[in-house]
mmCIF file with all atom_site columns, C-alpha atoms in Angstrom:
data_model
loop_
_atom_site.group_PDB
_atom_site.id
_atom_site.type_symbol
_atom_site.label_atom_id
_atom_site.label_alt_id
_atom_site.label_comp_id
_atom_site.label_asym_id
_atom_site.label_entity_id
_atom_site.label_seq_id
_atom_site.pdbx_PDB_ins_code
_atom_site.Cartn_x
_atom_site.Cartn_y
_atom_site.Cartn_z
_atom_site.occupancy
_atom_site.B_iso_or_equiv
_atom_site.pdbx_formal_charge
_atom_site.auth_seq_id
_atom_site.auth_comp_id
_atom_site.auth_asym_id
_atom_site.auth_atom_id
_atom_site.pdbx_PDB_model_num
ATOM 1  C CA . UNK A 1 1  ? 60.305 -2.581  -75.666  1.00 61.00 ? 1  UNK A CA 1
ATOM 2  C CA . UNK A 1 2  ? 61.059 -5.955  -77.171  1.00 79.00 ? 2  UNK A CA 1
ATOM 3  C CA . UNK A 1 3  ? 58.218 -8.274  -78.081  1.00 82.00 ? 3  UNK A CA 1
ATOM 4  C CA . UNK A 1 4  ? 60.469 -11.162 -77.009  1.00 88.00 ? 4  UNK A CA 1
ATOM 5  C CA . UNK A 1 5  ? 60.615 -9.696  -73.501  1.00 90.00 ? 5  UNK A CA 1
ATOM 6  C CA . UNK A 1 6  ? 56.861 -9.130  -73.509  1.00 90.00 ? 6  UNK A CA 1
ATOM 7  C CA . UNK A 1 7  ? 56.114 -12.709 -74.549  1.00 90.00 ? 7  UNK A CA 1
ATOM 8  C CA . UNK A 1 8  ? 58.591 -14.044 -71.971  1.00 93.00 ? 8  UNK A CA 1
ATOM 9  C CA . UNK A 1 9  ? 56.946 -11.920 -69.282  1.00 94.00 ? 9  UNK A CA 1
ATOM 10 C CA . UNK A 1 10 ? 53.374 -12.976 -70.050  1.00 92.00 ? 10 UNK A CA 1
ATOM 11 C CA . UNK A 1 11 ? 54.322 -16.645 -70.448  1.00 95.00 ? 11 UNK A CA 1
ATOM 12 C CA . UNK A 1 12 ? 54.383 -17.023 -66.663  1.00 97.00 ? 12 UNK A CA 1
ATOM 13 C CA . UNK A 1 13 ? 51.011 -17.513 -64.907  1.00 96.00 ? 13 UNK A CA 1
ATOM 14 C CA . UNK A 1 14 ? 52.118 -15.561 -61.822  1.00 96.00 ? 14 UNK A CA 1
ATOM 15 C CA . UNK A 1 15 ? 53.008 -12.546 -63.940  1.00 97.00 ? 15 UNK A CA 1
ATOM 16 C CA . UNK A 1 16 ? 49.714 -12.793 -65.809  1.00 96.00 ? 16 UNK A CA 1
ATOM 17 C CA . UNK A 1 17 ? 47.904 -12.751 -62.453  1.00 97.00 ? 17 UNK A CA 1
ATOM 18 C CA . UNK A 1 18 ? 49.898 -9.664  -61.407  1.00 97.00 ? 18 UNK A CA 1
ATOM 19 C CA . UNK A 1 19 ? 48.842 -7.951  -64.633  1.00 96.00 ? 19 UNK A CA 1
ATOM 20 C CA . UNK A 1 20 ? 45.220 -8.897  -63.924  1.00 95.00 ? 20 UNK A CA 1
ATOM 21 C CA . UNK A 1 21 ? 45.461 -7.433  -60.424  1.00 97.00 ? 21 UNK A CA 1
ATOM 22 C CA . UNK A 1 22 ? 46.843 -4.194  -61.826  1.00 97.00 ? 22 UNK A CA 1
ATOM 23 C CA . UNK A 1 23 ? 43.913 -3.835  -64.240  1.00 94.00 ? 23 UNK A CA 1
ATOM 24 C CA . UNK A 1 24 ? 41.933 -2.466  -61.306  1.00 93.00 ? 24 UNK A CA 1
ATOM 25 C CA . UNK A 1 25 ? 44.507 0.224   -60.506  1.00 95.00 ? 25 UNK A CA 1
ATOM 26 C CA . UNK A 1 26 ? 47.912 0.694   -59.014  1.00 96.00 ? 26 UNK A CA 1
ATOM 27 C CA . UNK A 1 27 ? 49.138 -1.417  -56.114  1.00 97.00 ? 27 UNK A CA 1
ATOM 28 C CA . UNK A 1 28 ? 52.214 -1.590  -53.909  1.00 95.00 ? 28 UNK A CA 1
ATOM 29 C CA . UNK A 1 29 ? 54.454 -4.663  -53.961  1.00 92.00 ? 29 UNK A CA 1
ATOM 30 C CA . UNK A 1 30 ? 53.064 -5.638  -50.568  1.00 92.00 ? 30 UNK A CA 1
ATOM 31 C CA . UNK A 1 31 ? 49.487 -5.414  -51.816  1.00 95.00 ? 31 UNK A CA 1
ATOM 32 C CA . UNK A 1 32 ? 50.408 -7.540  -54.822  1.00 96.00 ? 32 UNK A CA 1
ATOM 33 C CA . UNK A 1 33 ? 52.249 -10.061 -52.634  1.00 94.00 ? 33 UNK A CA 1
ATOM 34 C CA . UNK A 1 34 ? 49.177 -10.484 -50.423  1.00 95.00 ? 34 UNK A CA 1
ATOM 35 C CA . UNK A 1 35 ? 47.471 -12.275 -53.341  1.00 95.00 ? 35 UNK A CA 1
ATOM 36 C CA . UNK A 1 36 ? 50.168 -14.956 -53.563  1.00 94.00 ? 36 UNK A CA 1
ATOM 37 C CA . UNK A 1 37 ? 51.606 -17.663 -51.374  1.00 93.00 ? 37 UNK A CA 1
ATOM 38 C CA . UNK A 1 38 ? 55.212 -16.626 -51.950  1.00 89.00 ? 38 UNK A CA 1
ATOM 39 C CA . UNK A 1 39 ? 57.887 -14.467 -50.381  1.00 89.00 ? 39 UNK A CA 1
ATOM 40 C CA . UNK A 1 40 ? 58.114 -10.765 -51.254  1.00 86.00 ? 40 UNK A CA 1
ATOM 41 C CA . UNK A 1 41 ? 61.501 -11.208 -53.007  1.00 90.00 ? 41 UNK A CA 1
ATOM 42 C CA . UNK A 1 42 ? 59.818 -13.611 -55.433  1.00 94.00 ? 42 UNK A CA 1
ATOM 43 C CA . UNK A 1 43 ? 57.092 -11.077 -56.159  1.00 94.00 ? 43 UNK A CA 1
ATOM 44 C CA . UNK A 1 44 ? 59.771 -8.411  -56.653  1.00 93.00 ? 44 UNK A CA 1
ATOM 45 C CA . UNK A 1 45 ? 61.494 -10.689 -59.181  1.00 96.00 ? 45 UNK A CA 1
ATOM 46 C CA . UNK A 1 46 ? 58.255 -11.024 -61.174  1.00 97.00 ? 46 UNK A CA 1
ATOM 47 C CA . UNK A 1 47 ? 57.701 -7.258  -61.021  1.00 97.00 ? 47 UNK A CA 1
ATOM 48 C CA . UNK A 1 48 ? 61.252 -6.690  -62.283  1.00 96.00 ? 48 UNK A CA 1
ATOM 49 C CA . UNK A 1 49 ? 60.602 -8.890  -65.331  1.00 96.00 ? 49 UNK A CA 1
ATOM 50 C CA . UNK A 1 50 ? 57.313 -7.094  -66.011  1.00 96.00 ? 50 UNK A CA 1
ATOM 51 C CA . UNK A 1 51 ? 59.095 -3.741  -65.746  1.00 95.00 ? 51 UNK A CA 1
ATOM 52 C CA . UNK A 1 52 ? 61.888 -4.880  -68.093  1.00 94.00 ? 52 UNK A CA 1
ATOM 53 C CA . UNK A 1 53 ? 59.204 -5.753  -70.646  1.00 94.00 ? 53 UNK A CA 1
ATOM 54 C CA . UNK A 1 54 ? 57.644 -2.298  -70.066  1.00 94.00 ? 54 UNK A CA 1
ATOM 55 C CA . UNK A 1 55 ? 54.338 -3.931  -69.153  1.00 95.00 ? 55 UNK A CA 1
ATOM 56 C CA . UNK A 1 56 ? 54.425 -2.341  -65.706  1.00 96.00 ? 56 UNK A CA 1
ATOM 57 C CA . UNK A 1 57 ? 55.605 1.059   -64.553  1.00 96.00 ? 57 UNK A CA 1
ATOM 58 C CA . UNK A 1 58 ? 56.290 2.261   -61.050  1.00 96.00 ? 58 UNK A CA 1
ATOM 59 C CA . UNK A 1 59 ? 56.282 5.479   -59.104  1.00 96.00 ? 59 UNK A CA 1
ATOM 60 C CA . UNK A 1 60 ? 57.600 6.246   -55.655  1.00 95.00 ? 60 UNK A CA 1
ATOM 61 C CA . UNK A 1 61 ? 55.463 8.004   -53.085  1.00 94.00 ? 61 UNK A CA 1
ATOM 62 C CA . UNK A 1 62 ? 57.247 8.329   -49.757  1.00 94.00 ? 62 UNK A CA 1
ATOM 63 C CA . UNK A 1 63 ? 58.450 4.885   -48.736  1.00 93.00 ? 63 UNK A CA 1
ATOM 64 C CA . UNK A 1 64 ? 56.045 3.071   -51.058  1.00 93.00 ? 64 UNK A CA 1
ATOM 65 C CA . UNK A 1 65 ? 56.448 2.122   -54.692  1.00 94.00 ? 65 UNK A CA 1
ATOM 66 C CA . UNK A 1 66 ? 53.212 1.888   -56.628  1.00 97.00 ? 66 UNK A CA 1
ATOM 67 C CA . UNK A 1 67 ? 52.969 -0.342  -59.685  1.00 97.00 ? 67 UNK A CA 1
ATOM 68 C CA . UNK A 1 68 ? 50.556 0.166   -62.568  1.00 97.00 ? 68 UNK A CA 1
ATOM 69 C CA . UNK A 1 69 ? 49.976 -1.154  -66.080  1.00 95.00 ? 69 UNK A CA 1
ATOM 70 C CA . UNK A 1 70 ? 51.698 0.468   -69.025  1.00 93.00 ? 70 UNK A CA 1
ATOM 71 C CA . UNK A 1 71 ? 48.791 0.235   -71.431  1.00 87.00 ? 71 UNK A CA 1
ATOM 72 C CA . UNK A 1 72 ? 50.837 1.610   -74.335  1.00 87.00 ? 72 UNK A CA 1
ATOM 73 C CA . UNK A 1 73 ? 52.726 -1.680  -74.587  1.00 84.00 ? 73 UNK A CA 1
ATOM 74 C CA . UNK A 1 74 ? 49.471 -3.631  -74.598  1.00 79.00 ? 74 UNK A CA 1
ATOM 75 C CA . UNK A 1 75 ? 48.204 -1.403  -77.411  1.00 86.00 ? 75 UNK A CA 1
ATOM 76 C CA . UNK A 1 76 ? 51.422 -1.994  -79.399  1.00 86.00 ? 76 UNK A CA 1
ATOM 77 C CA . UNK A 1 77 ? 51.146 -5.735  -78.848  1.00 84.00 ? 77 UNK A CA 1
ATOM 78 C CA . UNK A 1 78 ? 47.497 -5.776  -79.882  1.00 85.00 ? 78 UNK A CA 1
ATOM 79 C CA . UNK A 1 79 ? 48.295 -3.729  -82.997  1.00 89.00 ? 79 UNK A CA 1
ATOM 80 C CA . UNK A 1 80 ? 51.082 -6.173  -83.928  1.00 86.00 ? 80 UNK A CA 1
ATOM 81 C CA . UNK A 1 81 ? 48.806 -9.154  -83.337  1.00 83.00 ? 81 UNK A CA 1
ATOM 82 C CA . UNK A 1 82 ? 45.995 -7.682  -85.450  1.00 90.00 ? 82 UNK A CA 1
ATOM 83 C CA . UNK A 1 83 ? 48.450 -6.916  -88.273  1.00 87.00 ? 83 UNK A CA 1
ATOM 84 C CA . UNK A 1 84 ? 49.802 -10.448 -88.011  1.00 83.00 ? 84 UNK A CA 1
ATOM 85 C CA . UNK A 1 85 ? 46.340 -11.995 -88.251  1.00 86.00 ? 85 UNK A CA 1
ATOM 86 C CA . UNK A 1 86 ? 45.266 -9.658  -91.058  1.00 82.00 ? 86 UNK A CA 1
ATOM 87 C CA . UNK A 1 87 ? 48.361 -10.459 -93.139  1.00 77.00 ? 87 UNK A CA 1
ATOM 88 C CA . UNK A 1 88 ? 47.798 -14.171 -92.530  1.00 67.00 ? 88 UNK A CA 1
ATOM 89 C CA . UNK A 1 89 ? 44.212 -13.897 -93.741  1.00 66.00 ? 89 UNK A CA 1
ATOM 90 C CA . UNK A 1 90 ? 45.288 -12.002 -96.867  1.00 68.00 ? 90 UNK A CA 1
ATOM 91 C CA . UNK A 1 91 ? 47.978 -14.561 -97.557  1.00 63.00 ? 91 UNK A CA 1
ATOM 92 C CA . UNK A 1 92 ? 45.384 -17.352 -97.335  1.00 60.00 ? 92 UNK A CA 1
ATOM 93 C CA . UNK A 1 93 ? 43.171 -15.630 -99.921  1.00 56.00 ? 93 UNK A CA 1
ATOM 94 C CA . UNK A 1 94 ? 45.773 -15.839 -102.653 1.00 49.00 ? 94 UNK A CA 1
#
């Protein structure tokens, strides 16, 4: 996982909405697409970017692919952010 890929992925409002949808549990691409006014290939493109950033994982069940959040990456990002803020606060105290 690269933080650059993560930040690129979450910079897009459509991808942030996909992540929000997946907070409630896994969904198929079709179920995700039903929440947007765009073609399925566009949704697949957004899912590909989220997968490349390791924010989303998928699993195949029959003919369907189910997408879910990879919470480990969110935990890593949160840990980095907290360390960043903490170091900034310590630096300001000097």
